[in-house]
Amino acid sequence: MKQVVLILVLFINLPVMAQTKDSAKYVLVIHGGAGTILKKSMTPEKEKAYKEGLQKALDAGNAILKKGGTAMDAVEATVKVLEDNPLFNAGKGAVFTNEGKNELDAAIMDGKTLKAGSVASVTTIKNPITAARKVMERTEHVMLIGSGAERFAKMNGCVMVDPSYFHTKERWEGLLKARKADSLNAANDSTKKALKQPGNRDDKYGTVGAVALDIHGNLAAATSTGGMTNKRFGRVGDAPIIGAGTYADNNTCAISGTGWGEYFIRLVMAKSVSDRMELAKMTLDDAAREMIMKKLPALGGDGGLIGVDKQGNITMPFCTEGMYRGYIKSNGETVIKIYKED
Ligand code: ASP
């Protein structure tokens, strides 16, 4: 009799169980930087390489989310793949400072707990995003910088590398070009305009980021960058600043930004999107578009962002010529785009 009851209970619950499984939805969205990315200046080989790089990153995060893994694990793994790819301005392939160094910034945030970790101006941590996560999980702090962050990363098992690991020919040439443009600006401008410029606008793209919603309903965001070409004086951008380039809150959204960091900091970009949703009851897309397409250019900045909300809605606005971007959903839908007209 007991067995019959058990079978009956199972039978009755079957549709419910199936439904729970089907609705276990996840979303992963990525970017590989916004900037002057024009189809006419891209070769088919380069375009293919970028798309393959983005696909590999999506695959890494998807493998985790598919198995019921967390959004935090997925965004870290995804960003790590992009950091290891020299095409992008994060980890290997990062842009150079004016002094010819690669100084890296990264942040990660957990939407469930609002815990966050970040590192800035690090030069010897192979994957800054992993160090950022360790800051979040193993310290009472949110942000560690420079040699202190490096000491912490080493003590906590991060892979450390010689600074030369980050050097790539393309980025070095980008610096030489930017330095030349800056010295021309300085020569033409008695106010020494070059000192005011955070970096070269044309060579700045390539920052990477990922945001995810996992099947447990949790959101997470991660961003990693080399910053802006030719940056000086220990400049730190928006990426490692929680609320500016990176933010996640289960009540609203997860955001990762890319663009002219100074403007993202001044607009508190990522948190402003979240606030518009929470306080003004705007949708994710409306909130993100208002910030990126109106507020950002109105102030003189540019860039883009990726976002996902707790329902799995996606946004990927940018006010530049292009933004490397893409997403994958639990139903398998995959999109990878580069240009404005895509
Ligand atoms: N937002 C980054 C920074 O300002 C650069 C970028 O996204 O291209 O450091």
mmCIF file of C-alpha atoms and ligand atoms in Angstrom:
data_model
loop_
_atom_site.group_PDB
_atom_site.id
_atom_site.type_symbol
_atom_site.label_atom_id
_atom_site.label_comp_id
_atom_site.label_asym_id
_atom_site.label_seq_id
_atom_site.Cartn_x
_atom_site.Cartn_y
_atom_site.Cartn_z
ATOM 1 C CA MET A 1 0.000 0.000 0.000
ATOM 2 C CA LYS A 2 2.818 2.337 1.024
ATOM 3 C CA GLN A 3 4.516 1.672 -2.333
ATOM 4 C CA VAL A 4 1.332 2.452 -4.240
ATOM 5 C CA VAL A 5 1.023 5.774 -2.409
ATOM 6 C CA LEU A 6 4.676 6.590 -3.167
ATOM 7 C CA ILE A 7 4.241 5.803 -6.849
ATOM 8 C CA LEU A 8 1.074 7.880 -6.925
ATOM 9 C CA VAL A 9 2.806 10.842 -5.277
ATOM 10 C CA LEU A 10 5.693 10.619 -7.701
ATOM 11 C CA PHE A 11 3.328 10.350 -10.655
ATOM 12 C CA ILE A 12 1.312 13.369 -9.568
ATOM 13 C CA ASN A 13 4.470 15.425 -9.003
ATOM 14 C CA LEU A 14 6.162 14.483 -12.261
ATOM 15 C CA PRO A 15 4.830 17.414 -14.316
ATOM 16 C CA VAL A 16 5.828 19.829 -11.531
ATOM 17 C CA MET A 17 9.358 18.400 -11.400
ATOM 18 C CA ALA A 18 9.680 18.596 -15.169
ATOM 19 C CA GLN A 19 8.471 22.177 -15.119
ATOM 20 C CA THR A 20 10.989 23.141 -12.421
ATOM 21 C CA LYS A 21 13.770 21.706 -14.527
ATOM 22 C CA ASP A 22 12.624 23.527 -17.681
ATOM 23 C CA SER A 23 12.301 26.829 -15.905
ATOM 24 C CA ALA A 24 15.777 26.465 -14.396
ATOM 25 C CA LYS A 25 17.005 29.190 -16.652
ATOM 26 C CA TYR A 26 20.409 30.782 -16.845
ATOM 27 C CA VAL A 27 21.982 33.536 -18.917
ATOM 28 C CA LEU A 28 25.593 34.555 -19.512
ATOM 29 C CA VAL A 29 26.475 37.853 -21.228
ATOM 30 C CA ILE A 30 30.005 38.981 -22.107
ATOM 31 C CA HIS A 31 31.858 41.939 -23.578
ATOM 32 C CA GLY A 32 35.363 42.300 -24.932
ATOM 33 C CA GLY A 33 35.454 46.101 -24.912
ATOM 34 C CA ALA A 34 33.801 49.031 -26.666
ATOM 35 C CA GLY A 35 35.563 51.511 -28.946
ATOM 36 C CA THR A 36 36.379 52.495 -32.495
ATOM 37 C CA ILE A 37 35.754 49.059 -33.949
ATOM 38 C CA LEU A 38 34.982 49.491 -37.644
ATOM 39 C CA LYS A 39 34.250 46.714 -40.106
ATOM 40 C CA LYS A 40 36.364 48.446 -42.747
ATOM 41 C CA SER A 41 39.465 48.303 -40.571
ATOM 42 C CA MET A 42 38.988 44.626 -39.685
ATOM 43 C CA THR A 43 40.365 41.705 -41.683
ATOM 44 C CA PRO A 44 38.252 38.525 -41.980
ATOM 45 C CA GLU A 45 40.977 36.624 -40.068
ATOM 46 C CA LYS A 46 40.968 39.115 -37.211
ATOM 47 C CA GLU A 47 37.190 39.124 -37.046
ATOM 48 C CA LYS A 48 37.204 35.327 -36.923
ATOM 49 C CA ALA A 49 39.789 35.313 -34.143
ATOM 50 C CA TYR A 50 37.756 37.767 -32.040
ATOM 51 C CA LYS A 51 34.567 35.776 -32.531
ATOM 52 C CA GLU A 52 36.348 32.533 -31.639
ATOM 53 C CA GLY A 53 37.757 34.193 -28.520
ATOM 54 C CA LEU A 54 34.308 35.329 -27.437
ATOM 55 C CA GLN A 55 32.828 31.899 -28.166
ATOM 56 C CA LYS A 56 35.516 30.181 -26.085
ATOM 57 C CA ALA A 57 34.718 32.476 -23.177
ATOM 58 C CA LEU A 58 30.979 31.789 -23.486
ATOM 59 C CA ASP A 59 31.685 28.054 -23.595
ATOM 60 C CA ALA A 60 33.686 28.206 -20.356
ATOM 61 C CA GLY A 61 30.906 29.965 -18.455
ATOM 62 C CA ASN A 62 28.171 27.905 -20.081
ATOM 63 C CA ALA A 63 29.801 24.630 -18.999
ATOM 64 C CA ILE A 64 29.524 25.811 -15.382
ATOM 65 C CA LEU A 65 25.993 27.219 -15.550
ATOM 66 C CA LYS A 66 24.689 24.150 -17.390
ATOM 67 C CA LYS A 67 25.748 21.887 -14.538
ATOM 68 C CA GLY A 68 23.906 24.088 -12.041
ATOM 69 C CA GLY A 69 27.067 26.001 -11.108
ATOM 70 C CA THR A 70 26.965 29.501 -9.672
ATOM 71 C CA ALA A 71 26.928 32.811 -11.497
ATOM 72 C CA MET A 72 30.074 33.751 -9.524
ATOM 73 C CA ASP A 73 31.984 30.702 -10.787
ATOM 74 C CA ALA A 74 30.733 31.318 -14.313
ATOM 75 C CA VAL A 75 31.740 34.988 -14.559
ATOM 76 C CA GLU A 76 35.171 34.300 -13.067
ATOM 77 C CA ALA A 77 35.873 31.405 -15.451
ATOM 78 C CA THR A 78 34.589 33.401 -18.434
ATOM 79 C CA VAL A 79 36.703 36.460 -17.675
ATOM 80 C CA LYS A 80 39.752 34.271 -17.069
ATOM 81 C CA VAL A 81 39.511 32.917 -20.635
ATOM 82 C CA LEU A 82 39.355 36.483 -21.965
ATOM 83 C CA GLU A 83 42.274 37.561 -19.749
ATOM 84 C CA ASP A 84 44.372 34.750 -21.226
ATOM 85 C CA ASN A 85 43.526 35.815 -24.788
ATOM 86 C CA PRO A 86 46.035 38.430 -26.067
ATOM 87 C CA LEU A 87 43.407 39.990 -28.352
ATOM 88 C CA PHE A 88 41.687 41.615 -25.400
ATOM 89 C CA ASN A 89 42.870 44.418 -23.131
ATOM 90 C CA ALA A 90 42.940 42.380 -19.926
ATOM 91 C CA GLY A 91 45.543 39.995 -18.551
ATOM 92 C CA LYS A 92 47.822 39.044 -21.447
ATOM 93 C CA GLY A 93 47.340 41.678 -24.125
ATOM 94 C CA ALA A 94 46.721 44.533 -21.692
ATOM 95 C CA VAL A 95 47.544 48.050 -22.890
ATOM 96 C CA PHE A 96 50.675 49.871 -21.708
ATOM 97 C CA THR A 97 51.001 52.800 -19.347
ATOM 98 C CA ASN A 98 52.977 55.868 -20.391
ATOM 99 C CA GLU A 99 55.975 54.348 -18.597
ATOM 100 C CA GLY A 100 55.702 51.156 -20.656
ATOM 101 C CA LYS A 101 54.167 48.960 -17.958
ATOM 102 C CA ASN A 102 51.007 46.833 -17.865
ATOM 103 C CA GLU A 103 48.944 47.790 -14.814
ATOM 104 C CA LEU A 104 45.828 45.706 -14.425
ATOM 105 C CA ASP A 105 42.478 46.337 -12.709
ATOM 106 C CA ALA A 106 39.673 43.830 -11.999
ATOM 107 C CA ALA A 107 36.536 43.417 -9.900
ATOM 108 C CA ILE A 108 33.899 40.823 -9.133
ATOM 109 C CA MET A 109 30.578 41.137 -7.292
ATOM 110 C CA ASP A 110 28.065 38.658 -5.935
ATOM 111 C CA GLY A 111 24.456 39.822 -6.334
ATOM 112 C CA LYS A 112 23.188 37.492 -3.630
ATOM 113 C CA THR A 113 25.292 38.885 -0.776
ATOM 114 C CA LEU A 114 26.462 42.222 -2.245
ATOM 115 C CA LYS A 115 29.974 41.065 -1.408
ATOM 116 C CA ALA A 116 32.638 42.327 -3.769
ATOM 117 C CA GLY A 117 36.377 42.178 -4.346
ATOM 118 C CA SER A 118 38.758 44.098 -6.542
ATOM 119 C CA VAL A 119 42.412 44.685 -7.339
ATOM 120 C CA ALA A 120 43.982 47.688 -9.032
ATOM 121 C CA SER A 121 47.340 48.555 -10.602
ATOM 122 C CA VAL A 122 48.715 45.030 -10.358
ATOM 123 C CA THR A 123 51.579 43.958 -12.604
ATOM 124 C CA THR A 124 52.405 40.333 -11.725
ATOM 125 C CA ILE A 125 49.072 38.528 -11.217
ATOM 126 C CA LYS A 126 48.289 36.348 -14.238
ATOM 127 C CA ASN A 127 44.519 36.454 -13.699
ATOM 128 C CA PRO A 128 43.519 39.575 -11.761
ATOM 129 C CA ILE A 129 39.868 38.430 -11.681
ATOM 130 C CA THR A 130 40.827 35.437 -9.535
ATOM 131 C CA ALA A 131 42.743 37.701 -7.161
ATOM 132 C CA ALA A 132 39.672 39.971 -6.957
ATOM 133 C CA ARG A 133 37.542 36.989 -5.992
ATOM 134 C CA LYS A 134 40.021 36.019 -3.286
ATOM 135 C CA VAL A 135 39.924 39.566 -1.926
ATOM 136 C CA MET A 136 36.160 39.149 -1.651
ATOM 137 C CA GLU A 137 36.252 35.716 -0.061
ATOM 138 C CA ARG A 138 39.347 35.854 2.123
ATOM 139 C CA THR A 139 39.551 39.402 3.444
ATOM 140 C CA GLU A 140 37.302 41.909 5.131
ATOM 141 C CA HIS A 141 38.209 44.410 2.441
ATOM 142 C CA VAL A 142 36.823 45.185 -0.969
ATOM 143 C CA MET A 143 39.789 46.667 -2.816
ATOM 144 C CA LEU A 144 43.532 45.989 -2.685
ATOM 145 C CA ILE A 145 46.035 47.832 -4.849
ATOM 146 C CA GLY A 146 49.573 47.570 -6.188
ATOM 147 C CA SER A 147 52.280 45.638 -4.351
ATOM 148 C CA GLY A 148 50.001 44.885 -1.380
ATOM 149 C CA ALA A 149 47.465 43.238 -3.665
ATOM 150 C CA GLU A 150 50.278 41.253 -5.268
ATOM 151 C CA ARG A 151 51.602 40.043 -1.923
ATOM 152 C CA PHE A 152 48.095 38.987 -0.947
ATOM 153 C CA ALA A 153 47.556 37.201 -4.290
ATOM 154 C CA LYS A 154 50.810 35.283 -3.940
ATOM 155 C CA MET A 155 50.018 34.248 -0.352
ATOM 156 C CA ASN A 156 46.631 33.019 -1.529
ATOM 157 C CA GLY A 157 47.815 30.804 -4.349
ATOM 158 C CA CYS A 158 47.249 33.008 -7.399
ATOM 159 C CA VAL A 159 49.479 32.290 -10.383
ATOM 160 C CA MET A 160 52.169 34.976 -10.428
ATOM 161 C CA VAL A 161 54.102 35.929 -13.575
ATOM 162 C CA ASP A 162 56.944 38.185 -14.629
ATOM 163 C CA PRO A 163 55.551 41.534 -15.901
ATOM 164 C CA SER A 164 56.952 40.677 -19.352
ATOM 165 C CA TYR A 165 54.257 37.971 -19.636
ATOM 166 C CA PHE A 166 51.702 40.703 -20.425
ATOM 167 C CA HIS A 167 53.738 42.294 -23.237
ATOM 168 C CA THR A 168 52.325 42.063 -26.760
ATOM 169 C CA LYS A 169 53.684 43.705 -29.891
ATOM 170 C CA GLU A 170 50.320 45.200 -30.904
ATOM 171 C CA ARG A 171 49.797 46.954 -27.575
ATOM 172 C CA TRP A 172 53.385 48.206 -27.528
ATOM 173 C CA GLU A 173 52.873 49.752 -30.948
ATOM 174 C CA GLY A 174 49.625 51.237 -29.640
ATOM 175 C CA LEU A 175 51.575 52.949 -26.875
ATOM 176 C CA LEU A 176 54.168 54.362 -29.267
ATOM 177 C CA LYS A 177 51.349 55.802 -31.389
ATOM 178 C CA ALA A 178 49.587 57.246 -28.339
ATOM 179 C CA ARG A 179 52.787 58.789 -26.972
ATOM 180 C CA LYS A 180 53.401 60.472 -30.312
ATOM 181 C CA ALA A 181 49.852 61.845 -30.458
ATOM 182 C CA ASP A 182 50.176 63.098 -26.891
ATOM 183 C CA SER A 183 53.452 64.891 -27.492
ATOM 184 C CA LEU A 184 51.888 66.578 -30.514
ATOM 185 C CA ASN A 185 48.969 67.672 -28.342
ATOM 186 C CA ALA A 186 51.327 68.979 -25.675
ATOM 187 C CA ALA A 187 53.371 70.883 -28.235
ATOM 188 C CA ASN A 188 50.233 72.514 -29.631
ATOM 189 C CA ASP A 189 48.724 73.370 -26.300
ATOM 190 C CA SER A 190 50.382 75.517 -23.712
ATOM 191 C CA THR A 191 48.130 74.101 -20.981
ATOM 192 C CA LYS A 192 49.860 70.733 -21.518
ATOM 193 C CA LYS A 193 46.689 68.990 -22.593
ATOM 194 C CA ALA A 194 48.524 65.679 -22.573
ATOM 195 C CA LEU A 195 48.577 65.711 -18.801
ATOM 196 C CA LYS A 196 44.812 65.918 -18.729
ATOM 197 C CA GLN A 197 44.267 62.994 -21.038
ATOM 198 C CA PRO A 198 43.816 59.619 -19.421
ATOM 199 C CA GLY A 199 44.858 57.783 -22.547
ATOM 200 C CA ASN A 200 44.587 57.368 -26.254
ATOM 201 C CA ARG A 201 40.977 57.127 -27.370
ATOM 202 C CA ASP A 202 41.557 54.929 -30.394
ATOM 203 C CA ASP A 203 43.617 52.272 -28.686
ATOM 204 C CA LYS A 204 41.626 51.918 -25.542
ATOM 205 C CA TYR A 205 39.176 49.136 -26.374
ATOM 206 C CA GLY A 206 39.396 45.554 -25.254
ATOM 207 C CA THR A 207 38.384 45.548 -21.586
ATOM 208 C CA VAL A 208 36.515 42.345 -20.780
ATOM 209 C CA GLY A 209 33.499 41.561 -18.637
ATOM 210 C CA ALA A 210 30.855 38.968 -17.874
ATOM 211 C CA VAL A 211 27.500 39.012 -16.105
ATOM 212 C CA ALA A 212 25.369 35.989 -15.322
ATOM 213 C CA LEU A 213 22.102 34.740 -13.894
ATOM 214 C CA ASP A 214 22.355 31.161 -12.603
ATOM 215 C CA ILE A 215 19.619 28.554 -12.178
ATOM 216 C CA HIS A 216 19.419 29.401 -8.474
ATOM 217 C CA GLY A 217 18.321 32.938 -9.369
ATOM 218 C CA ASN A 218 21.589 34.598 -8.371
ATOM 219 C CA LEU A 219 23.361 37.339 -10.314
ATOM 220 C CA ALA A 220 27.096 38.098 -10.556
ATOM 221 C CA ALA A 221 29.319 40.542 -12.445
ATOM 222 C CA ALA A 222 33.033 40.580 -13.283
ATOM 223 C CA THR A 223 35.241 43.048 -15.182
ATOM 224 C CA SER A 224 38.966 43.005 -15.987
ATOM 225 C CA THR A 225 41.135 45.498 -17.862
ATOM 226 C CA GLY A 226 44.528 46.934 -18.590
ATOM 227 C CA GLY A 227 42.835 50.358 -18.502
ATOM 228 C CA MET A 228 43.654 52.974 -21.105
ATOM 229 C CA THR A 229 46.740 53.161 -23.311
ATOM 230 C CA ASN A 230 49.298 55.713 -22.162
ATOM 231 C CA LYS A 231 47.670 56.153 -18.727
ATOM 232 C CA ARG A 232 49.873 57.937 -16.171
ATOM 233 C CA PHE A 233 50.560 58.575 -12.524
ATOM 234 C CA GLY A 234 48.979 55.361 -11.220
ATOM 235 C CA ARG A 235 45.664 56.040 -12.956
ATOM 236 C CA VAL A 236 42.889 53.593 -12.043
ATOM 237 C CA GLY A 237 39.741 53.305 -14.158
ATOM 238 C CA ASP A 238 36.157 52.308 -13.450
ATOM 239 C CA ALA A 239 36.503 48.533 -13.789
ATOM 240 C CA PRO A 240 37.703 47.818 -10.208
ATOM 241 C CA ILE A 241 35.457 50.454 -8.655
ATOM 242 C CA ILE A 242 32.297 48.822 -7.354
ATOM 243 C CA GLY A 243 29.269 50.702 -8.641
ATOM 244 C CA ALA A 244 31.172 52.332 -11.504
ATOM 245 C CA GLY A 245 32.343 49.578 -13.891
ATOM 246 C CA THR A 246 31.064 46.576 -11.979
ATOM 247 C CA TYR A 247 27.936 45.928 -9.902
ATOM 248 C CA ALA A 248 25.534 43.100 -9.037
ATOM 249 C CA ASP A 249 22.413 42.989 -6.879
ATOM 250 C CA ASN A 250 19.924 40.120 -7.012
ATOM 251 C CA ASN A 251 17.098 42.647 -6.572
ATOM 252 C CA THR A 252 17.940 44.439 -9.790
ATOM 253 C CA CYS A 253 20.734 43.469 -12.174
ATOM 254 C CA ALA A 254 24.371 42.587 -12.817
ATOM 255 C CA ILE A 255 26.399 45.082 -14.874
ATOM 256 C CA SER A 256 29.890 45.197 -16.401
ATOM 257 C CA GLY A 257 31.022 48.327 -18.224
ATOM 258 C CA THR A 258 33.608 49.291 -20.804
ATOM 259 C CA GLY A 259 34.559 52.716 -22.056
ATOM 260 C CA TRP A 260 36.148 55.921 -20.920
ATOM 261 C CA GLY A 261 36.540 55.029 -17.259
ATOM 262 C CA GLU A 262 36.656 58.541 -15.827
ATOM 263 C CA TYR A 263 33.111 59.149 -17.048
ATOM 264 C CA PHE A 264 31.877 55.799 -15.749
ATOM 265 C CA ILE A 265 33.262 56.708 -12.324
ATOM 266 C CA ARG A 266 31.695 60.163 -12.341
ATOM 267 C CA LEU A 267 28.323 58.763 -13.393
ATOM 268 C CA VAL A 268 28.587 55.815 -10.961
ATOM 269 C CA MET A 269 27.460 53.981 -14.068
ATOM 270 C CA ALA A 270 26.643 50.435 -12.969
ATOM 271 C CA LYS A 271 24.924 51.432 -9.724
ATOM 272 C CA SER A 272 22.974 54.148 -11.543
ATOM 273 C CA VAL A 273 21.472 51.499 -13.811
ATOM 274 C CA SER A 274 20.566 49.427 -10.748
ATOM 275 C CA ASP A 275 19.087 52.459 -8.956
ATOM 276 C CA ARG A 276 16.932 53.365 -11.947
ATOM 277 C CA MET A 277 15.474 49.868 -11.811
ATOM 278 C CA GLU A 278 14.986 49.842 -8.060
ATOM 279 C CA LEU A 279 13.807 53.379 -7.457
ATOM 280 C CA ALA A 280 12.313 54.513 -10.756
ATOM 281 C CA LYS A 281 11.007 51.029 -11.639
ATOM 282 C CA MET A 282 12.594 51.228 -15.074
ATOM 283 C CA THR A 283 13.342 48.074 -17.069
ATOM 284 C CA LEU A 284 16.977 46.973 -17.329
ATOM 285 C CA ASP A 285 17.153 47.976 -20.977
ATOM 286 C CA ASP A 286 15.566 51.404 -20.462
ATOM 287 C CA ALA A 287 17.798 52.126 -17.482
ATOM 288 C CA ALA A 288 20.970 51.028 -19.283
ATOM 289 C CA ARG A 289 20.087 52.934 -22.443
ATOM 290 C CA GLU A 290 19.377 56.130 -20.573
ATOM 291 C CA MET A 291 22.799 55.959 -18.926
ATOM 292 C CA ILE A 292 24.836 54.846 -21.968
ATOM 293 C CA MET A 293 23.037 56.603 -24.828
ATOM 294 C CA LYS A 294 22.121 59.856 -23.016
ATOM 295 C CA LYS A 295 23.955 60.603 -19.770
ATOM 296 C CA LEU A 296 27.373 59.304 -20.891
ATOM 297 C CA PRO A 297 27.670 61.182 -24.212
ATOM 298 C CA ALA A 298 26.085 64.286 -22.649
ATOM 299 C CA LEU A 299 29.064 64.473 -20.310
ATOM 300 C CA GLY A 300 31.562 63.873 -23.136
ATOM 301 C CA GLY A 301 32.328 60.209 -22.466
ATOM 302 C CA ASP A 302 31.694 57.059 -24.443
ATOM 303 C CA GLY A 303 31.488 53.295 -24.017
ATOM 304 C CA GLY A 304 28.997 50.551 -23.373
ATOM 305 C CA LEU A 305 27.866 47.969 -20.892
ATOM 306 C CA ILE A 306 26.340 44.541 -20.578
ATOM 307 C CA GLY A 307 23.619 43.669 -18.114
ATOM 308 C CA VAL A 308 21.279 40.900 -17.053
ATOM 309 C CA ASP A 309 18.367 41.126 -14.613
ATOM 310 C CA LYS A 310 16.828 38.570 -12.282
ATOM 311 C CA GLN A 311 14.325 37.518 -14.961
ATOM 312 C CA GLY A 312 17.115 36.854 -17.420
ATOM 313 C CA ASN A 313 16.502 39.959 -19.570
ATOM 314 C CA ILE A 314 19.635 41.131 -21.352
ATOM 315 C CA THR A 315 20.954 44.545 -22.394
ATOM 316 C CA MET A 316 24.124 45.413 -24.364
ATOM 317 C CA PRO A 317 23.982 49.153 -25.297
ATOM 318 C CA PHE A 318 27.014 51.172 -26.473
ATOM 319 C CA CYS A 319 27.529 54.626 -27.962
ATOM 320 C CA THR A 320 30.815 53.796 -29.724
ATOM 321 C CA GLU A 321 31.315 52.352 -33.230
ATOM 322 C CA GLY A 322 31.367 48.835 -31.877
ATOM 323 C CA MET A 323 31.535 46.582 -28.862
ATOM 324 C CA TYR A 324 32.695 42.965 -28.779
ATOM 325 C CA ARG A 325 29.738 41.270 -27.147
ATOM 326 C CA GLY A 326 27.646 38.147 -26.898
ATOM 327 C CA TYR A 327 25.450 35.945 -24.812
ATOM 328 C CA ILE A 328 24.312 32.380 -24.270
ATOM 329 C CA LYS A 329 21.051 31.268 -22.690
ATOM 330 C CA SER A 330 20.029 27.970 -21.114
ATOM 331 C CA ASN A 331 17.918 27.183 -24.194
ATOM 332 C CA GLY A 332 21.129 27.223 -26.238
ATOM 333 C CA GLU A 333 20.471 30.560 -27.981
ATOM 334 C CA THR A 334 23.902 32.062 -28.674
ATOM 335 C CA VAL A 335 24.697 35.484 -30.139
ATOM 336 C CA ILE A 336 28.094 37.052 -30.867
ATOM 337 C CA LYS A 337 28.337 40.556 -32.334
ATOM 338 C CA ILE A 338 30.990 43.200 -32.950
ATOM 339 C CA TYR A 339 29.749 46.221 -34.899
ATOM 340 C CA LYS A 340 26.987 48.740 -34.432
ATOM 341 C CA GLU A 341 25.243 47.512 -37.559
ATOM 342 C CA ASP A 342 25.357 43.804 -36.511
HETATM 343 N N1 ASP B 1 36.898 51.255 -18.786
HETATM 344 C C1 ASP B 1 38.298 50.972 -18.903
HETATM 345 C C2 ASP B 1 39.083 51.987 -18.127
HETATM 346 O O1 ASP B 1 38.763 53.150 -18.187
HETATM 347 C C3 ASP B 1 38.781 50.968 -20.313
HETATM 348 C C4 ASP B 1 37.898 50.307 -21.340
HETATM 349 O O2 ASP B 1 36.851 49.803 -21.036
HETATM 350 O O3 ASP B 1 38.276 50.279 -22.515
HETATM 351 O O4 ASP B 1 40.041 51.622 -17.493
#
